[in-house]
Amino acid sequence: MLVKTFRWAFAVTALGLAAGVLYDGWTALGIVAILSVLEVSLSFDNAVINAGILKKMSAFWQKIFLTVGIVIAVFGMRLVFPVVIVAVSARLSPWSAVHLALTDKDRYQELVTDAHPSIAAFGGMFLMMIFLDFVFEDREIKWLGWLERPLARLGRIDMLSVCIALIVLLISATTFGAHAHQHGGTHADKAETVLLAGIGGLITYLVVGGLSGFFEQRLEDEEEREQEAEQDARRTGGASGSAVKLAGKAAFFMFLYLEVLDASFSFDGVIGAFAITNDIVLMALGLGIGAMYVRSLTVYLVRQGTLDDYVYLEHGAHYAIGALSLILLVTIEYEINEIVTGLVGVVLIGASFWSSVRRNRALRTADRAAPPVR
C-alpha cells in the first residue's frame, strides 16, 4: 500500500534530483533535496486538511487530485506563480519576467520579496478563515475541550469569523502602514496593498468554500431523497441520474477549493525557498518533489482511514493552520525563520497524534474492563 501510493513521488524524486545534477552539478542536487524536505515539513498540515476533504470525494476525483491537481500544484504554484508575482508587481510581460528570473536572479528575488506583503495577506486571510470556521463549529469530538467548548458557543454568532478576520487584517495593514511611514513613507501605499490583498483572500474563501458547501449540501439532500424513494418504492429512475450530475458539481467545487487551499499553503514554501536559492529552476524542482509527497501523503491518509483512527489529527492540523495564518501576517512586517514555521506545525500535529493514541488506548482499556453483555 505504501509503495503503491508513493510510487509516483519516488519516481519524481529520482527524476528531479537527476535534473538538478544535469542542470548545475552536485551542489544543485543538495539544494533540490533541501527544498523538498522544506516543502514537506511546511505542508504536512496541508496533507491532513486535504485528506479530510478528499475522503468525501470519489476515487475518480481522488485520481484527478493526484494528476491534474499535481500539475497545477507543481507548475502553477511552484513555477508559474513566482513569475506571475514579478510580472504583476514590476509591470513586466510574462516573458520578460521569465528572462529576468533566468538572467538576473538577484533582481528577481528582490521583486518577489517586494511582493511578499500582498502574498502573505492573501494567504493569511484565506487560512485564518479555515481555522476560525473550524474552531467556531460545535463538534462532537473535542481535543482541547477547555478552549473549544467556549469557542463553539461563540460560534453561534453569525459572521463572527468574518468579523474577527477583518479586524486582524485591519490591524495588520495599519501596523504595516505606520512602520512604513516611520521609515520615510516610501512604502506607505503597501498598507493599502495589504488590505486589498487580504480582502481578496477573504472573498476567495467565501466564494469557493461557499460554492463547494452549497453543492455538497445539495448532494447530501438528494442522496437522502433517493434513499427514501428506494425504501418506499424501490425506484431509482431519473433521480439517480440527477444525483450523479450533482455529485460532479459538488466534486468539482471541492476540487477547486482544494487547489486554492494548496495555493495558500504553498505561499510560505515559495517565499521560504528564496532563503536557500534564488534559482527558479532549482526552486521548481525541489518544491515540486515536496508537493508530490504531500499529495501522495494525502491519498495515503484517506485510504488508510488514518483520520478516523486518530481523531485529533484534524484538530492539530487546523491549529497549525491558525498558527501559519498568523505567521504569514507577521511576516508582512518581520522576518520569521522557515524552521520556526515548520516546527510549529509539526509540534501541533505531533501533539494531536499523541493525544489520539492515548485516547485509543483508554478506549481499549475501558472496553476490556467493561463486563460482558449477556
Short mmCIF file of C-alpha atoms in Angstrom, two decimals:
data_model
loop_
_atom_site.label_atom_id
_atom_site.label_comp_id
_atom_site.label_asym_id
_atom_site.label_seq_id
_atom_site.Cartn_x
_atom_site.Cartn_y
_atom_site.Cartn_z
CA MET A 1 0.00 0.00 0.00
CA LEU A 2 2.75 2.44 0.99
CA VAL A 3 4.87 1.76 -2.09
CA LYS A 4 1.85 1.85 -4.41
CA THR A 5 0.65 5.21 -3.08
CA PHE A 6 4.08 6.85 -3.11
CA ARG A 7 5.45 5.28 -6.30
CA TRP A 8 4.95 8.44 -8.36
CA ALA A 9 6.53 10.54 -5.63
CA PHE A 10 9.57 8.25 -5.64
CA ALA A 11 9.78 8.45 -9.43
CA VAL A 12 9.51 12.26 -9.43
CA THR A 13 12.20 12.41 -6.74
CA ALA A 14 14.63 10.40 -8.87
CA LEU A 15 13.89 12.48 -11.97
CA GLY A 16 14.05 15.77 -10.07
CA LEU A 17 17.39 15.01 -8.43
CA ALA A 18 18.82 13.82 -11.74
CA ALA A 19 17.60 17.01 -13.43
CA GLY A 20 19.25 19.07 -10.69
CA VAL A 21 22.59 17.35 -11.28
CA LEU A 22 22.34 17.86 -15.04
CA TYR A 23 21.34 21.49 -14.56
CA ASP A 24 24.04 22.64 -12.14
CA GLY A 25 26.04 19.73 -10.75
CA TRP A 26 26.07 18.06 -7.35
CA THR A 27 25.57 21.29 -5.44
CA ALA A 28 22.22 21.64 -7.19
CA LEU A 29 21.30 18.12 -6.07
CA GLY A 30 21.79 19.14 -2.43
CA ILE A 31 19.71 22.31 -2.89
CA VAL A 32 16.87 20.38 -4.53
CA ALA A 33 16.90 17.81 -1.70
CA ILE A 34 16.82 20.54 0.97
CA LEU A 35 13.93 22.32 -0.75
CA SER A 36 12.00 19.04 -0.96
CA VAL A 37 12.35 18.48 2.79
CA LEU A 38 11.39 22.12 3.45
CA GLU A 39 8.20 21.77 1.42
CA VAL A 40 7.14 18.54 3.13
CA SER A 41 7.82 19.90 6.64
CA LEU A 42 5.88 23.11 5.96
CA SER A 43 2.97 21.33 4.26
CA PHE A 44 2.29 18.28 6.44
CA ASP A 45 -0.70 20.05 7.96
CA ASN A 46 -1.87 20.70 4.40
CA ALA A 47 -1.94 16.95 3.77
CA VAL A 48 -4.07 16.32 6.87
CA ILE A 49 -6.58 19.02 5.93
CA ASN A 50 -6.70 17.85 2.32
CA ALA A 51 -7.34 14.29 3.48
CA GLY A 52 -10.37 15.43 5.49
CA ILE A 53 -11.86 16.90 2.32
CA LEU A 54 -10.65 14.28 -0.15
CA LYS A 55 -12.21 11.37 1.75
CA LYS A 56 -15.64 12.78 0.80
CA MET A 57 -14.78 12.53 -2.90
CA SER A 58 -14.99 9.54 -5.23
CA ALA A 59 -11.98 7.51 -6.42
CA PHE A 60 -12.21 9.32 -9.78
CA TRP A 61 -11.79 12.75 -8.20
CA GLN A 62 -9.03 11.46 -5.98
CA LYS A 63 -7.19 10.49 -9.17
CA ILE A 64 -7.89 13.93 -10.64
CA PHE A 65 -6.40 15.44 -7.48
CA LEU A 66 -3.22 13.40 -7.99
CA THR A 67 -2.92 14.06 -11.74
CA VAL A 68 -4.40 17.39 -12.83
CA GLY A 69 -4.05 18.72 -9.30
CA ILE A 70 -0.35 17.95 -9.07
CA VAL A 71 0.27 19.67 -12.41
CA ILE A 72 -1.41 22.79 -11.01
CA ALA A 73 0.49 22.47 -7.73
CA VAL A 74 3.95 21.93 -9.24
CA PHE A 75 3.90 24.00 -12.42
CA GLY A 76 1.25 26.50 -11.37
CA MET A 77 2.23 27.40 -7.82
CA ARG A 78 5.92 26.45 -7.71
CA LEU A 79 6.98 27.69 -11.16
CA VAL A 80 4.39 29.98 -12.75
CA PHE A 81 3.23 31.72 -9.57
CA PRO A 82 6.59 33.36 -8.67
CA VAL A 83 6.91 34.55 -12.27
CA VAL A 84 3.38 36.00 -12.24
CA ILE A 85 4.16 37.81 -8.99
CA VAL A 86 7.16 39.51 -10.58
CA ALA A 87 5.29 40.26 -13.81
CA VAL A 88 2.39 41.93 -11.98
CA SER A 89 4.38 43.77 -9.29
CA ALA A 90 7.07 45.04 -11.71
CA ARG A 91 4.59 45.53 -14.59
CA LEU A 92 6.55 43.27 -16.89
CA SER A 93 5.38 40.86 -19.55
CA PRO A 94 5.47 37.17 -18.53
CA TRP A 95 8.33 36.54 -20.95
CA SER A 96 10.32 39.43 -19.51
CA ALA A 97 9.74 38.06 -16.01
CA VAL A 98 10.99 34.62 -17.08
CA HIS A 99 14.04 36.19 -18.73
CA LEU A 100 14.71 38.17 -15.55
CA ALA A 101 14.42 35.02 -13.42
CA LEU A 102 16.99 33.23 -15.56
CA THR A 103 19.44 36.07 -16.19
CA ASP A 104 19.22 38.43 -13.17
CA LYS A 105 18.37 36.22 -10.22
CA ASP A 106 19.16 38.83 -7.56
CA ARG A 107 16.77 41.37 -9.08
CA TYR A 108 14.14 38.66 -9.50
CA GLN A 109 14.42 37.72 -5.82
CA GLU A 110 14.15 41.39 -4.85
CA LEU A 111 10.92 41.80 -6.80
CA VAL A 112 9.40 38.67 -5.24
CA THR A 113 10.38 39.93 -1.79
CA ASP A 114 8.71 43.28 -2.51
CA ALA A 115 5.50 41.42 -3.41
CA HIS A 116 5.58 39.38 -0.18
CA PRO A 117 3.21 41.63 1.85
CA SER A 118 0.34 41.11 -0.59
CA ILE A 119 1.06 37.37 -0.85
CA ALA A 120 1.16 36.99 2.93
CA ALA A 121 -2.06 38.99 3.38
CA PHE A 122 -3.97 36.94 0.81
CA GLY A 123 -2.77 33.59 2.12
CA GLY A 124 -3.03 34.63 5.76
CA MET A 125 -6.68 35.63 5.43
CA PHE A 126 -7.64 32.52 3.49
CA LEU A 127 -6.03 30.21 6.05
CA MET A 128 -7.36 32.19 9.00
CA MET A 129 -10.92 31.74 7.77
CA ILE A 130 -10.38 27.98 7.57
CA PHE A 131 -9.14 27.96 11.16
CA LEU A 132 -11.88 30.21 12.54
CA ASP A 133 -14.71 28.31 10.85
CA PHE A 134 -13.30 25.09 12.32
CA VAL A 135 -12.94 26.26 15.93
CA PHE A 136 -16.30 28.07 15.94
CA GLU A 137 -18.17 24.92 14.89
CA ASP A 138 -19.63 22.75 17.66
CA ARG A 139 -18.07 19.32 17.16
CA GLU A 140 -18.88 16.08 18.89
CA ILE A 141 -15.19 15.24 19.35
CA LYS A 142 -13.12 17.93 21.03
CA TRP A 143 -9.36 17.88 21.53
CA LEU A 144 -8.81 20.91 23.78
CA GLY A 145 -12.24 20.93 25.40
CA TRP A 146 -11.45 23.84 27.74
CA LEU A 147 -10.87 26.02 24.66
CA GLU A 148 -13.13 24.50 22.03
CA ARG A 149 -16.34 24.46 24.12
CA PRO A 150 -16.46 28.25 24.71
CA LEU A 151 -15.38 28.91 21.12
CA ALA A 152 -18.23 26.71 19.86
CA ARG A 153 -20.69 28.75 21.94
CA LEU A 154 -19.27 31.97 20.48
CA GLY A 155 -19.63 30.45 17.02
CA ARG A 156 -23.42 30.76 17.30
CA ILE A 157 -22.96 34.46 16.49
CA ASP A 158 -23.48 34.94 12.74
CA MET A 159 -20.45 36.04 10.68
CA LEU A 160 -18.20 36.11 13.75
CA SER A 161 -15.28 34.51 11.89
CA VAL A 162 -15.51 37.12 9.11
CA CYS A 163 -15.57 39.97 11.63
CA ILE A 164 -12.52 38.64 13.50
CA ALA A 165 -10.60 38.08 10.26
CA LEU A 166 -11.33 41.64 9.11
CA ILE A 167 -10.23 43.06 12.47
CA VAL A 168 -6.96 41.12 12.28
CA LEU A 169 -6.43 42.30 8.69
CA LEU A 170 -7.10 45.92 9.64
CA ILE A 171 -4.58 45.71 12.48
CA SER A 172 -2.01 44.15 10.16
CA ALA A 173 -2.50 46.77 7.44
CA THR A 174 -2.41 49.76 9.78
CA THR A 175 0.62 48.42 11.65
CA PHE A 176 2.47 47.93 8.40
CA GLY A 177 1.46 51.39 7.22
CA ALA A 178 2.63 53.00 10.45
CA HIS A 179 6.01 51.29 10.18
CA ALA A 180 6.38 52.35 6.54
CA HIS A 181 5.61 55.96 7.47
CA GLN A 182 8.29 55.89 10.18
CA HIS A 183 10.79 54.83 7.53
CA GLY A 184 10.16 57.76 5.26
CA GLY A 185 6.78 56.79 3.82
CA THR A 186 8.28 55.34 0.63
CA HIS A 187 6.24 52.14 1.04
CA ALA A 188 3.15 53.63 2.71
CA ASP A 189 0.99 52.58 -0.24
CA LYS A 190 1.74 48.95 0.63
CA ALA A 191 -0.62 49.23 3.60
CA GLU A 192 -3.42 49.64 1.08
CA THR A 193 -1.99 46.73 -0.92
CA VAL A 194 -2.05 44.52 2.18
CA LEU A 195 -5.64 45.50 2.89
CA LEU A 196 -6.80 44.81 -0.67
CA ALA A 197 -4.92 41.50 -0.89
CA GLY A 198 -6.31 40.37 2.46
CA ILE A 199 -9.86 41.19 1.38
CA GLY A 200 -9.17 39.27 -1.82
CA GLY A 201 -8.15 36.22 0.22
CA LEU A 202 -11.27 36.53 2.36
CA ILE A 203 -13.56 36.84 -0.67
CA THR A 204 -11.87 33.88 -2.35
CA TYR A 205 -12.50 31.72 0.71
CA LEU A 206 -16.14 32.78 0.98
CA VAL A 207 -16.87 32.23 -2.73
CA VAL A 208 -15.03 28.93 -3.28
CA GLY A 209 -15.86 27.50 0.14
CA GLY A 210 -19.46 28.65 -0.14
CA LEU A 211 -19.95 27.06 -3.56
CA SER A 212 -18.39 23.76 -2.52
CA GLY A 213 -20.50 23.70 0.66
CA PHE A 214 -23.65 24.56 -1.29
CA PHE A 215 -23.25 21.74 -3.80
CA GLU A 216 -22.15 19.30 -1.11
CA GLN A 217 -25.30 20.04 0.88
CA ARG A 218 -27.49 19.65 -2.20
CA LEU A 219 -25.78 16.34 -2.91
CA GLU A 220 -26.49 15.09 0.63
CA ASP A 221 -30.13 16.19 0.37
CA GLU A 222 -30.51 14.45 -2.97
CA GLU A 223 -28.97 11.24 -1.61
CA GLU A 224 -31.37 11.29 1.34
CA ARG A 225 -34.33 11.66 -1.01
CA GLU A 226 -33.04 8.79 -3.14
CA GLN A 227 -32.73 6.52 -0.12
CA GLU A 228 -36.26 7.33 0.96
CA ALA A 229 -37.57 6.67 -2.56
CA GLU A 230 -35.76 3.34 -2.75
CA GLN A 231 -37.14 2.27 0.60
CA ASP A 232 -40.70 3.25 -0.34
CA ALA A 233 -40.99 2.25 -4.00
CA ARG A 234 -37.63 0.67 -4.94
CA ARG A 235 -37.40 3.10 -7.81
CA THR A 236 -34.23 4.99 -8.86
CA GLY A 237 -35.01 6.23 -12.41
CA GLY A 238 -34.20 9.87 -13.12
CA ALA A 239 -33.35 10.69 -9.53
CA SER A 240 -30.12 8.75 -9.67
CA GLY A 241 -29.13 10.47 -12.89
CA SER A 242 -29.52 13.94 -11.41
CA ALA A 243 -27.63 12.87 -8.31
CA VAL A 244 -24.69 11.76 -10.45
CA LYS A 245 -24.65 15.12 -12.21
CA LEU A 246 -24.94 16.94 -8.91
CA ALA A 247 -22.11 14.87 -7.47
CA GLY A 248 -19.95 16.07 -10.34
CA LYS A 249 -20.66 19.70 -9.49
CA ALA A 250 -20.02 19.14 -5.81
CA ALA A 251 -16.77 17.29 -6.50
CA PHE A 252 -15.61 19.97 -8.94
CA PHE A 253 -16.04 22.80 -6.45
CA MET A 254 -14.46 20.75 -3.67
CA PHE A 255 -11.54 20.12 -6.03
CA LEU A 256 -11.35 23.85 -6.75
CA TYR A 257 -11.43 24.55 -3.01
CA LEU A 258 -8.56 22.07 -2.51
CA GLU A 259 -6.47 23.80 -5.17
CA VAL A 260 -6.97 27.26 -3.62
CA LEU A 261 -6.18 25.74 -0.22
CA ASP A 262 -2.98 24.20 -1.58
CA ALA A 263 -2.05 27.53 -3.13
CA SER A 264 -2.41 29.29 0.21
CA PHE A 265 -0.26 26.66 1.91
CA SER A 266 2.41 26.96 -0.76
CA PHE A 267 2.97 30.69 -0.21
CA ASP A 268 5.29 30.20 2.76
CA GLY A 269 7.17 27.43 0.97
CA VAL A 270 7.77 29.54 -2.13
CA ILE A 271 8.86 32.58 -0.15
CA GLY A 272 10.96 30.47 2.24
CA ALA A 273 12.72 28.83 -0.69
CA PHE A 274 14.37 32.15 -1.52
CA ALA A 275 16.33 31.85 1.73
CA ILE A 276 18.02 28.81 0.15
CA THR A 277 18.23 29.72 -3.54
CA ASN A 278 17.02 32.33 -5.99
CA ASP A 279 17.31 29.97 -8.95
CA ILE A 280 13.78 29.44 -10.24
CA VAL A 281 14.65 26.08 -11.87
CA LEU A 282 16.06 24.55 -8.68
CA MET A 283 13.16 26.01 -6.73
CA ALA A 284 10.59 24.41 -9.03
CA LEU A 285 12.38 21.05 -8.87
CA GLY A 286 12.71 20.97 -5.08
CA LEU A 287 9.29 22.33 -4.20
CA GLY A 288 7.70 20.17 -6.92
CA ILE A 289 9.16 17.00 -5.39
CA GLY A 290 7.91 18.07 -1.97
CA ALA A 291 4.45 18.84 -3.34
CA MET A 292 4.27 15.35 -4.85
CA TYR A 293 4.96 13.79 -1.45
CA VAL A 294 2.31 15.96 0.16
CA ARG A 295 -0.25 14.84 -2.45
CA SER A 296 0.67 11.17 -2.02
CA LEU A 297 0.53 11.53 1.76
CA THR A 298 -2.96 13.00 1.45
CA VAL A 299 -4.21 9.98 -0.51
CA TYR A 300 -2.44 7.59 1.89
CA LEU A 301 -4.20 9.17 4.89
CA VAL A 302 -7.55 8.78 3.11
CA ARG A 303 -7.09 5.17 2.04
CA GLN A 304 -5.71 4.06 5.40
CA GLY A 305 -8.51 5.77 7.30
CA THR A 306 -5.94 7.50 9.49
CA LEU A 307 -8.20 10.44 10.30
CA ASP A 308 -10.86 8.06 11.57
CA ASP A 309 -8.38 6.18 13.76
CA TYR A 310 -6.59 9.26 15.09
CA VAL A 311 -9.48 11.64 15.64
CA TYR A 312 -7.49 14.62 16.94
CA LEU A 313 -5.20 14.87 13.90
CA GLU A 314 -7.63 17.15 12.10
CA HIS A 315 -7.79 19.40 15.15
CA GLY A 316 -4.00 19.66 15.32
CA ALA A 317 -3.80 20.45 11.62
CA HIS A 318 -6.34 23.27 11.96
CA TYR A 319 -4.48 24.75 14.91
CA ALA A 320 -1.35 24.59 12.75
CA ILE A 321 -3.30 26.44 10.03
CA GLY A 322 -4.24 29.14 12.54
CA ALA A 323 -0.61 29.48 13.59
CA LEU A 324 0.53 29.63 9.96
CA SER A 325 -2.01 32.33 9.13
CA LEU A 326 -0.71 34.49 11.96
CA ILE A 327 2.89 33.81 10.97
CA LEU A 328 2.15 34.91 7.39
CA LEU A 329 0.61 38.15 8.66
CA VAL A 330 3.53 38.79 10.99
CA THR A 331 5.98 38.29 8.10
CA ILE A 332 4.42 41.31 6.43
CA GLU A 333 6.49 43.29 8.91
CA TYR A 334 9.05 40.91 10.42
CA GLU A 335 11.12 38.04 9.08
CA ILE A 336 10.48 34.63 10.66
CA ASN A 337 12.78 31.68 10.01
CA GLU A 338 11.21 28.87 8.00
CA ILE A 339 12.41 26.35 10.59
CA VAL A 340 10.17 28.02 13.18
CA THR A 341 7.21 27.90 10.79
CA GLY A 342 7.74 24.23 10.06
CA LEU A 343 8.29 23.27 13.71
CA VAL A 344 5.07 24.94 14.86
CA GLY A 345 3.04 22.73 12.53
CA VAL A 346 5.00 19.58 13.37
CA VAL A 347 4.64 20.14 17.14
CA LEU A 348 0.88 20.78 16.96
CA ILE A 349 0.18 17.81 14.71
CA GLY A 350 2.52 15.61 16.76
CA ALA A 351 0.70 16.59 19.95
CA SER A 352 -2.69 15.84 18.40
CA PHE A 353 -1.42 12.47 17.17
CA TRP A 354 -0.13 11.54 20.64
CA SER A 355 -3.43 12.61 22.19
CA SER A 356 -5.25 10.39 19.68
CA VAL A 357 -3.02 7.44 20.59
CA ARG A 358 -3.72 7.96 24.30
CA ARG A 359 -7.46 8.22 23.59
CA ASN A 360 -7.43 4.95 21.63
CA ARG A 361 -5.55 3.19 24.45
CA ALA A 362 -8.03 4.49 27.03
CA LEU A 363 -10.97 3.27 24.93
CA ARG A 364 -9.43 -0.18 24.52
CA THR A 365 -8.77 -0.39 28.26
CA ALA A 366 -12.34 0.64 29.02
CA ASP A 367 -13.70 -1.98 26.59
CA ARG A 368 -11.65 -4.74 28.24
CA ALA A 369 -12.73 -3.63 31.71
CA ALA A 370 -16.42 -3.49 30.79
CA PRO A 371 -18.47 -6.53 31.90
CA PRO A 372 -19.60 -8.83 29.07
CA VAL A 373 -23.13 -8.38 27.78
CA ARG A 374 -25.37 -11.41 28.46
#
